[in-house]
Amino acid sequence: MPTHYNGTAREKRALNAWIKFKRAGITLGSRIGDSLRTFNLTESQFAVVELLYHLGPRNLSEISEKLLCTGGNLTTVVDNLEKQKLAKRIPSKTDRRQYEIHITQKGKKQIEKLFPAHLRRIVDEFSVLSASEQEEFSRLCKKLGLGNTNKNK
Amino acid sequence: MPTHYNGTAREKRALNAWIKFKRAGITLGSRIGDSLRTFNLTESQFAVVELLYHLGPRNLSEISEKLLCTGGNLTTVVDNLEKQKLAKRIPSKTDRRQYEIHITQKGKKQIEKLFPAHLRRIVDEFSVLSASEQEEFSRLCKKLGLGNTNKNK
DNA sequence: TATTGTTATACTCTATAACTATA
DNA sequence: TATAGTTATAGAGTATAACAATA
């Protein structure tokens, strides 16, 4: 979808980049998300379980920080994971306000079964880019994600 | 968030690119989405109204094709736009199964009020990249979005 | 007082399948 | 028979604000 907007070159460049970015996000997201849905996991749920698998137990605050979502939200996602017995809450011994969220054995097995196919899918999607293009792409995404935090606008 | 995954260089490269991509999508999306929410528009609703504004009336099939969502889904989004009187359904004269979705005067005003700020936000977010980086980024996103459609894997 | 997490509330999105009306 | 769109259904995510328990 071209922009159909008559702005300055600078505006058109940014708008075009944003649109391409969003569309790539939708299409890749749905292609990659499909491979998760066959395991009865939503992307949010997968993100949490995968984080626990690779980083170990974390409390809700830490997870919400990593995954950039609100606390009340994460309660729901973790609730749904507990229903599926893929994660569990364990009260913290040091701070009785906190829970540590742990991945369960079933969750580990699920990730181990699912991750290779998931990874294959990702490698496949990115194989349209050369190695150096992928690296450049990562670099640009990172820069965009960090934003102009030190520009103090 | 680094990948914490010990795979081949190829796998790590793709996984890293995917994670950076997703995170940039979340952070940029929320920063840019905020500017829409102040106008009581969700991103989906904005996408539809903006499309109608810039491309003119379209029927539901055409919109769902452009925005990559399902039909039943779009019914809901357009319903919500009609409630806000930002869009309206007009029965097609040539094919009585179809509706043309039109933007309303109120919708046009809304876009005209909202779009400059929205655009400024996007230009600002992308200003962390140089002009040529933005162009390279668009190119890479486009390539990713199209996927390996002619690889017939 | 501040923090961790839950609850309550309410809405939006999303998909699927069955359905209506029309072509 | 096929197509355009709605309806019904159901679930998942999202945010906000008020709240309880603990620090």
mmCIF file of N, CA and C in Angstrom, chain A residues 5 18 23 43 45 55 59 74 93 109 112 118 124 140:
data_model
loop_
_atom_site.group_PDB
_atom_site.id
_atom_site.type_symbol
_atom_site.label_atom_id
_atom_site.label_comp_id
_atom_site.label_asym_id
_atom_site.label_seq_id
_atom_site.Cartn_x
_atom_site.Cartn_y
_atom_site.Cartn_z
ATOM 1 N N TYR A 5 0.167 10.073 0.057
ATOM 2 C CA TYR A 5 0.169 11.294 0.837
ATOM 3 C C TYR A 5 1.203 12.246 0.245
ATOM 4 N N TRP A 18 7.274 3.364 7.876
ATOM 5 C CA TRP A 18 6.341 2.927 8.916
ATOM 6 C C TRP A 18 5.318 1.946 8.356
ATOM 7 N N ARG A 23 3.201 -3.546 7.915
ATOM 8 C CA ARG A 23 2.703 -4.647 7.089
ATOM 9 C C ARG A 23 3.577 -5.886 7.238
ATOM 10 N N GLU A 43 0.562 -15.815 20.983
ATOM 11 C CA GLU A 43 1.897 -15.213 20.965
ATOM 12 C C GLU A 43 2.292 -14.694 22.344
ATOM 13 N N GLN A 45 1.242 -15.788 25.272
ATOM 14 C CA GLN A 45 1.533 -16.920 26.142
ATOM 15 C C GLN A 45 2.902 -17.501 25.806
ATOM 16 N N LEU A 55 15.245 -17.813 30.503
ATOM 17 C CA LEU A 55 15.846 -16.944 31.526
ATOM 18 C C LEU A 55 15.653 -17.460 32.945
ATOM 19 N N ASN A 59 9.479 -12.773 38.480
ATOM 20 C CA ASN A 59 8.198 -12.324 39.029
ATOM 21 C C ASN A 59 7.445 -11.501 37.979
ATOM 22 N N LEU A 74 -0.785 -9.068 32.473
ATOM 23 C CA LEU A 74 0.034 -10.249 32.642
ATOM 24 C C LEU A 74 -0.651 -11.237 33.573
ATOM 25 N N LYS A 93 9.900 -16.405 48.940
ATOM 26 C CA LYS A 93 10.191 -16.596 50.358
ATOM 27 C C LYS A 93 10.702 -15.312 51.004
ATOM 28 N N LYS A 109 8.538 -29.257 28.295
ATOM 29 C CA LYS A 109 8.362 -30.221 27.195
ATOM 30 C C LYS A 109 7.740 -29.545 25.989
ATOM 31 N N GLU A 112 10.253 -27.447 24.262
ATOM 32 C CA GLU A 112 11.254 -28.266 23.576
ATOM 33 C C GLU A 112 10.695 -28.909 22.313
ATOM 34 N N HIS A 118 9.433 -23.687 15.453
ATOM 35 C CA HIS A 118 9.289 -22.239 15.513
ATOM 36 C C HIS A 118 10.534 -21.575 14.929
ATOM 37 N N ASP A 124 13.455 -19.546 8.113
ATOM 38 C CA ASP A 124 12.901 -19.596 6.767
ATOM 39 C C ASP A 124 12.403 -18.223 6.323
ATOM 40 N N LEU A 140 18.966 -1.776 12.649
ATOM 41 C CA LEU A 140 18.010 -0.691 12.430
ATOM 42 C C LEU A 140 16.806 -0.828 13.375
#
